[in-house]
Amino acid sequence: MENYFPTPVNKKYRLLAAAYLGIVPGFSLENTNIPGYDDLYQFFEYNRLRAELSLESKEYPDLTATLIVDNETYYRENPGSLINKTSIYRAYFEYRGASHYWVIGKQRIPLGVGRFWNPIDVFNPIDIEAIEPGERPGTDTIRYEYAMGSLSNVDVNVAQGKGAIRIKGYLEFVDVALVAEWDEDENLDIIGWELEGELAATGIELRSEGGSFHNRKSGQRHTELIVGAEYGFVNSLLLTGEYHYTDVPRKDEFGISASFQPTMLWSCSLMNVTETDDGSGFVSPVLEYSLSDEMTLSAGAFLYYGNENSIYGPNPGRLYVRWFVHF
């Protein structure tokens, strides 16, 4: 939600800009503060102040520009370090036409359909162990999408040392996409897929993504994929499950989550990820309360289990509180 300069002076400026330049600016501000204890049970505090500026043209409504700037402060109790930095989270120009779509700049590339993992995303994949998995670093990219029909399109993404070409369409009851990618940083060429659709009008959403990964240096290939399902009940209970497989190095993981909103102001969720071969994993409960329309307070944890030679264990875990406000 954006606040378009609500003060009288700024409102007057906005109207003048719209009248003479045909440009309508929008501005929003939000702050996120996360104190807690990390995997060594040392206190930390992270604070992010985010400002977003958008520009729209009345004369050219298909063109927009967006700039999102973060000021981040991170404090760690031991060794008593304090880091403060200002960076660009997103900065891009966007054109939305009837058949052509362009985005140029630092942006989030929407690849993959996974909720826990998305192996074919070489730009900014999900971090399942992050407190805020929705925070995905942007990539300086030129993105072009062409709508071949109402339910099919082709898109091309080109970044420094990375790229992807995807052809996507709707077949009967499922969205199907074929993806070709290259990653110079990891010396990989990838041929992959995306599948997403409903199971026989049951309300159960099924999804899958994965591919064949070719290492240019070694010449070896490996396969990585996910298969997932999701179902929402009328009482707001949402169940999600996902299986993640990699053959080199061997990894079999299964993730499941349940989220529920018992009242209008309270919501809770529980996630569990388990590596089936070594038995290690973690549990992440989250409880959230809506203080107002623009403010939320949540508390959560990452509780790990497993032995010293396992993927996820041993790990003391993390505890945190997250306060979010939108101005």
Coordinates of C-alpha atoms in Angstrom, one line a residue:
M1 CA 0.0 0.0 0.0
E2 CA 1.4 3.4 -1.0
N3 CA 0.9 6.8 0.6
Y4 CA 0.9 9.5 -2.0
F5 CA 2.3 12.5 -0.1
P6 CA -0.7 13.2 2.2
T7 CA 0.4 16.6 3.5
P8 CA -1.2 19.7 1.9
V9 CA 2.2 21.0 0.6
N10 CA 3.2 17.7 -0.9
K11 CA -0.3 17.2 -2.3
K12 CA 0.0 20.5 -4.0
Y13 CA 3.4 19.6 -5.4
R14 CA 2.0 16.3 -6.7
L15 CA -0.8 18.0 -8.5
L16 CA 1.5 20.5 -10.1
A17 CA 3.8 17.7 -11.2
A18 CA 0.9 15.8 -12.7
A19 CA -0.4 18.9 -14.4
Y20 CA 2.8 20.1 -16.0
L21 CA 5.0 16.9 -16.3
G22 CA 2.3 14.2 -16.3
I23 CA 4.2 12.4 -13.6
V24 CA 2.6 11.1 -10.4
P25 CA 5.0 10.1 -7.6
G26 CA 4.2 7.7 -4.9
F27 CA 6.2 7.2 -1.7
S28 CA 6.1 4.6 1.1
L29 CA 8.2 3.9 4.2
E30 CA 8.5 0.8 6.4
N31 CA 10.6 -0.4 9.2
T32 CA 11.5 -3.9 10.3
N33 CA 13.3 -4.6 13.6
I34 CA 14.4 -8.2 14.6
P35 CA 16.1 -8.8 17.9
G36 CA 17.0 -12.3 19.0
Y37 CA 19.5 -15.0 19.8
D38 CA 21.4 -16.7 16.9
D39 CA 22.8 -20.2 16.6
L40 CA 25.5 -19.5 19.1
Y41 CA 22.9 -18.1 21.5
Q42 CA 24.5 -14.6 21.3
F43 CA 22.2 -11.6 21.2
F44 CA 21.7 -9.8 17.8
E45 CA 19.6 -7.0 16.6
Y46 CA 18.8 -6.3 13.0
N47 CA 16.9 -3.1 11.8
R48 CA 15.9 -2.3 8.3
L49 CA 14.4 1.1 7.2
R50 CA 13.0 0.8 3.7
A51 CA 11.9 3.7 1.5
E52 CA 10.1 3.1 -1.8
L53 CA 9.6 5.8 -4.5
S54 CA 7.5 5.1 -7.6
L55 CA 6.9 7.3 -10.6
E56 CA 3.9 6.9 -13.0
S57 CA 3.1 9.0 -16.0
K58 CA -0.4 10.1 -16.8
E59 CA 0.6 10.5 -20.4
Y60 CA 2.3 7.1 -20.7
P61 CA 0.5 4.8 -18.1
D62 CA 2.3 1.8 -19.4
L63 CA 5.7 3.1 -18.1
T64 CA 6.7 3.1 -14.4
A65 CA 9.9 3.5 -12.4
T66 CA 10.6 2.1 -9.0
L67 CA 13.4 2.8 -6.5
I68 CA 13.6 0.9 -3.1
V69 CA 16.4 1.9 -0.8
D70 CA 17.4 0.0 2.4
N71 CA 19.3 1.3 5.4
E72 CA 20.3 -1.8 7.5
T73 CA 21.9 -1.9 10.9
Y74 CA 23.1 -5.1 12.4
Y75 CA 24.4 -5.4 15.9
R76 CA 26.0 -8.6 17.3
E77 CA 26.8 -8.8 21.0
N78 CA 30.0 -10.8 20.7
P79 CA 32.5 -9.5 19.5
G80 CA 30.4 -6.4 19.9
S81 CA 30.3 -5.4 16.3
L82 CA 27.9 -2.8 14.7
I83 CA 27.4 -2.6 11.0
N84 CA 25.4 0.0 9.2
K85 CA 24.9 0.2 5.4
T86 CA 22.7 1.8 2.9
S87 CA 22.0 -0.1 -0.3
I88 CA 19.5 -0.4 -3.2
Y89 CA 17.1 -3.2 -2.8
R90 CA 15.2 -2.6 -6.1
A91 CA 15.7 -0.1 -8.9
Y92 CA 14.0 -0.7 -12.2
F93 CA 12.0 0.7 -15.2
E94 CA 8.9 -1.2 -16.2
Y95 CA 6.9 -1.2 -19.4
R96 CA 3.6 -3.1 -19.6
G97 CA 2.1 -3.4 -23.0
A98 CA -0.7 -5.6 -24.5
S99 CA 1.8 -8.2 -25.7
H100 CA 5.2 -6.9 -24.6
Y101 CA 6.6 -6.5 -21.1
W102 CA 10.0 -5.1 -20.2
V103 CA 11.8 -4.6 -16.8
I104 CA 15.3 -3.2 -16.8
G105 CA 17.3 -2.8 -13.6
K106 CA 17.7 -4.4 -10.2
Q107 CA 14.7 -6.7 -9.8
R108 CA 13.4 -10.0 -8.5
I109 CA 13.3 -12.6 -11.2
P110 CA 10.2 -14.9 -10.7
L111 CA 11.6 -18.3 -11.5
G112 CA 10.3 -21.5 -10.0
V113 CA 7.1 -22.6 -8.3
G114 CA 8.5 -24.1 -5.0
R115 CA 7.5 -22.9 -1.6
F116 CA 10.4 -24.4 0.4
W117 CA 13.0 -24.8 -2.3
N118 CA 13.3 -23.7 -5.9
P119 CA 16.3 -25.4 -7.5
I120 CA 16.1 -23.9 -11.0
D121 CA 16.3 -20.3 -9.7
V122 CA 19.9 -19.3 -10.4
F123 CA 19.2 -15.6 -9.6
N124 CA 17.8 -15.4 -6.1
P125 CA 16.6 -18.7 -4.7
I126 CA 14.6 -19.3 -1.5
D127 CA 16.6 -19.6 1.8
I128 CA 14.4 -21.9 3.8
E129 CA 16.4 -21.2 7.0
A130 CA 15.9 -17.4 6.7
I131 CA 13.8 -15.5 9.2
E132 CA 12.3 -13.6 6.3
P133 CA 12.4 -16.0 3.3
G134 CA 10.4 -13.5 1.3
E135 CA 13.3 -11.1 1.3
R136 CA 15.1 -12.0 -2.0
P137 CA 18.1 -10.0 -3.1
G138 CA 17.6 -8.3 -6.5
T139 CA 19.6 -8.9 -9.7
D140 CA 20.7 -6.4 -12.3
T141 CA 18.8 -7.9 -15.2
I142 CA 17.1 -7.1 -18.5
R143 CA 13.8 -9.0 -18.5
Y144 CA 11.6 -9.3 -21.6
E145 CA 8.3 -11.1 -21.8
Y146 CA 6.1 -11.7 -24.9
A147 CA 2.5 -12.9 -24.7
M148 CA 2.0 -15.4 -27.5
G149 CA -1.6 -15.8 -26.4
S150 CA -3.9 -15.2 -23.4
L151 CA -2.5 -18.2 -21.6
S152 CA 1.0 -18.6 -23.0
N153 CA 4.2 -16.5 -23.0
V154 CA 7.9 -16.6 -23.5
D155 CA 10.3 -14.6 -21.3
V156 CA 14.0 -13.9 -21.4
N157 CA 16.2 -12.8 -18.5
V158 CA 19.8 -11.7 -19.0
A159 CA 22.1 -10.7 -16.2
Q160 CA 25.9 -10.5 -15.7
G161 CA 27.1 -14.1 -16.1
K162 CA 23.5 -15.5 -15.8
G163 CA 20.5 -15.9 -17.9
A164 CA 17.2 -17.8 -18.5
I165 CA 14.8 -18.4 -21.3
R166 CA 11.3 -19.8 -20.4
I167 CA 8.4 -20.8 -22.5
K168 CA 5.2 -21.2 -20.5
G169 CA 1.7 -22.2 -21.4
Y170 CA -1.5 -23.7 -20.0
L171 CA -2.4 -27.3 -20.9
E172 CA -5.8 -28.6 -19.9
F173 CA -5.5 -28.4 -16.0
V174 CA -1.9 -27.4 -15.5
D175 CA 0.6 -24.6 -16.2
V176 CA 3.7 -26.0 -18.0
A177 CA 7.0 -24.2 -18.5
L178 CA 10.3 -25.3 -20.1
V179 CA 13.3 -23.4 -18.9
A180 CA 16.9 -23.2 -20.3
E181 CA 19.5 -21.4 -18.0
W182 CA 23.2 -20.7 -17.8
D183 CA 25.2 -19.7 -14.7
E184 CA 28.8 -18.6 -15.3
D185 CA 29.5 -18.3 -11.5
E186 CA 28.7 -22.0 -10.9
N187 CA 29.7 -23.2 -14.4
L188 CA 26.3 -24.7 -15.0
D189 CA 24.0 -25.2 -17.9
I190 CA 20.4 -26.2 -16.9
I191 CA 17.4 -27.6 -18.7
G192 CA 14.4 -27.6 -16.5
W193 CA 10.7 -27.5 -16.0
E194 CA 7.8 -25.9 -14.0
L195 CA 4.5 -27.6 -13.4
E196 CA 1.6 -26.1 -11.4
G197 CA -2.1 -27.0 -11.4
E198 CA -5.1 -28.3 -9.5
L199 CA -5.7 -32.0 -8.9
A200 CA -9.1 -33.0 -10.5
A201 CA -11.1 -30.1 -9.0
T202 CA -10.3 -31.2 -5.5
G203 CA -8.8 -27.8 -4.5
I204 CA -5.4 -29.4 -4.0
E205 CA -2.7 -27.5 -5.8
L206 CA 0.2 -29.6 -7.1
R207 CA 3.5 -28.2 -8.3
S208 CA 6.9 -29.4 -9.4
E209 CA 10.1 -27.9 -10.7
G210 CA 13.6 -29.2 -11.4
G211 CA 16.0 -30.0 -14.1
S212 CA 19.2 -31.5 -15.4
F213 CA 22.3 -29.6 -14.3
H214 CA 25.5 -29.9 -16.5
N215 CA 28.8 -28.8 -14.9
R216 CA 31.0 -27.3 -17.6
K217 CA 34.3 -28.0 -15.8
S218 CA 33.8 -31.6 -14.7
G219 CA 31.4 -32.6 -17.5
Q220 CA 29.2 -34.3 -15.0
R221 CA 25.4 -34.0 -14.8
H222 CA 23.1 -34.1 -11.8
T223 CA 19.4 -33.9 -11.3
E224 CA 17.6 -31.7 -8.8
L225 CA 13.8 -31.4 -8.3
I226 CA 10.9 -30.6 -6.0
V227 CA 7.4 -32.0 -5.8
G228 CA 4.8 -30.2 -3.7
A229 CA 1.2 -29.9 -2.7
E230 CA -1.0 -27.3 -1.0
Y231 CA -4.6 -27.3 0.3
G232 CA -6.5 -24.6 2.1
F233 CA -9.5 -25.3 4.3
V234 CA -12.5 -23.0 4.8
N235 CA -11.5 -22.4 8.4
S236 CA -8.2 -20.7 7.2
L237 CA -6.0 -23.7 7.9
L238 CA -3.4 -24.0 5.1
L239 CA -1.3 -27.2 4.7
T240 CA 1.8 -27.3 2.4
G241 CA 4.1 -30.1 1.8
E242 CA 7.2 -30.3 -0.5
Y243 CA 9.8 -33.0 -1.3
H244 CA 13.3 -31.9 -2.4
Y245 CA 15.7 -34.4 -4.2
T246 CA 19.3 -34.0 -5.4
D247 CA 21.3 -36.9 -6.6
V248 CA 24.8 -35.3 -6.5
P249 CA 25.5 -34.7 -3.6
R250 CA 22.7 -37.0 -2.4
K251 CA 19.9 -35.2 -0.6
D252 CA 16.4 -36.2 0.3
E253 CA 14.4 -33.6 2.1
F254 CA 10.8 -33.2 3.1
G255 CA 9.2 -30.0 4.3
I256 CA 5.7 -29.5 5.7
S257 CA 4.0 -26.4 7.1
A258 CA 0.7 -25.5 8.6
S259 CA -0.7 -22.0 9.1
F260 CA -3.9 -21.0 10.8
Q261 CA -5.6 -17.8 11.7
P262 CA -7.8 -18.4 14.8
T263 CA -9.0 -14.7 15.0
M264 CA -8.8 -11.6 12.9
L265 CA -5.7 -10.4 14.8
W266 CA -3.8 -13.6 15.5
S267 CA -2.1 -16.0 13.2
C268 CA 0.3 -18.9 13.7
S269 CA 2.3 -21.3 11.6
L270 CA 4.5 -24.3 12.1
M271 CA 7.1 -25.6 9.7
N272 CA 9.2 -28.8 9.8
V273 CA 12.0 -29.7 7.4
T274 CA 13.7 -33.2 7.7
E275 CA 16.5 -34.7 5.8
T276 CA 15.3 -38.3 5.4
D277 CA 18.7 -40.0 5.0
D278 CA 20.4 -38.7 8.1
G279 CA 17.3 -37.8 10.1
S280 CA 18.3 -34.3 10.8
G281 CA 16.1 -31.2 10.4
F282 CA 14.5 -28.3 12.2
V283 CA 11.2 -27.0 13.4
S284 CA 10.1 -23.4 13.1
P285 CA 7.0 -22.1 15.0
V286 CA 5.8 -18.5 14.4
L287 CA 3.1 -16.6 16.3
E288 CA 2.0 -13.2 14.9
Y289 CA -0.3 -10.5 16.2
S290 CA -1.6 -7.6 14.2
L291 CA -1.2 -4.4 16.3
S292 CA -2.9 -2.3 13.7
D293 CA -3.5 -2.2 9.9
E294 CA 0.1 -1.0 9.4
M295 CA 1.9 -2.8 12.3
T296 CA 2.5 -6.4 13.2
L297 CA 4.5 -8.2 16.0
S298 CA 5.6 -11.8 15.7
A299 CA 7.8 -14.2 17.6
G300 CA 9.5 -17.3 16.2
A301 CA 12.2 -19.9 16.5
F302 CA 14.4 -22.4 14.6
L303 CA 14.9 -25.5 16.6
Y304 CA 17.4 -28.0 15.1
Y305 CA 18.0 -31.7 15.6
G306 CA 20.6 -34.2 14.3
N307 CA 24.1 -35.4 15.0
E308 CA 27.5 -33.9 14.1
N309 CA 27.7 -35.5 10.7
S310 CA 24.2 -34.6 9.6
I311 CA 23.1 -31.7 7.3
Y312 CA 21.1 -29.7 9.9
G313 CA 22.5 -30.7 13.2
P314 CA 23.7 -30.2 15.7
N315 CA 22.7 -26.5 16.0
P316 CA 21.6 -24.6 19.1
G317 CA 18.9 -22.8 17.1
R318 CA 17.6 -19.3 16.9
L319 CA 15.0 -17.3 18.8
Y320 CA 13.7 -13.9 17.5
V321 CA 11.0 -11.3 17.7
R322 CA 10.0 -9.3 14.5
W323 CA 8.3 -5.9 14.7
F324 CA 7.1 -4.4 11.4
V325 CA 5.4 -1.1 10.7
H326 CA 4.4 0.6 7.5
F327 CA 4.2 4.4 7.4

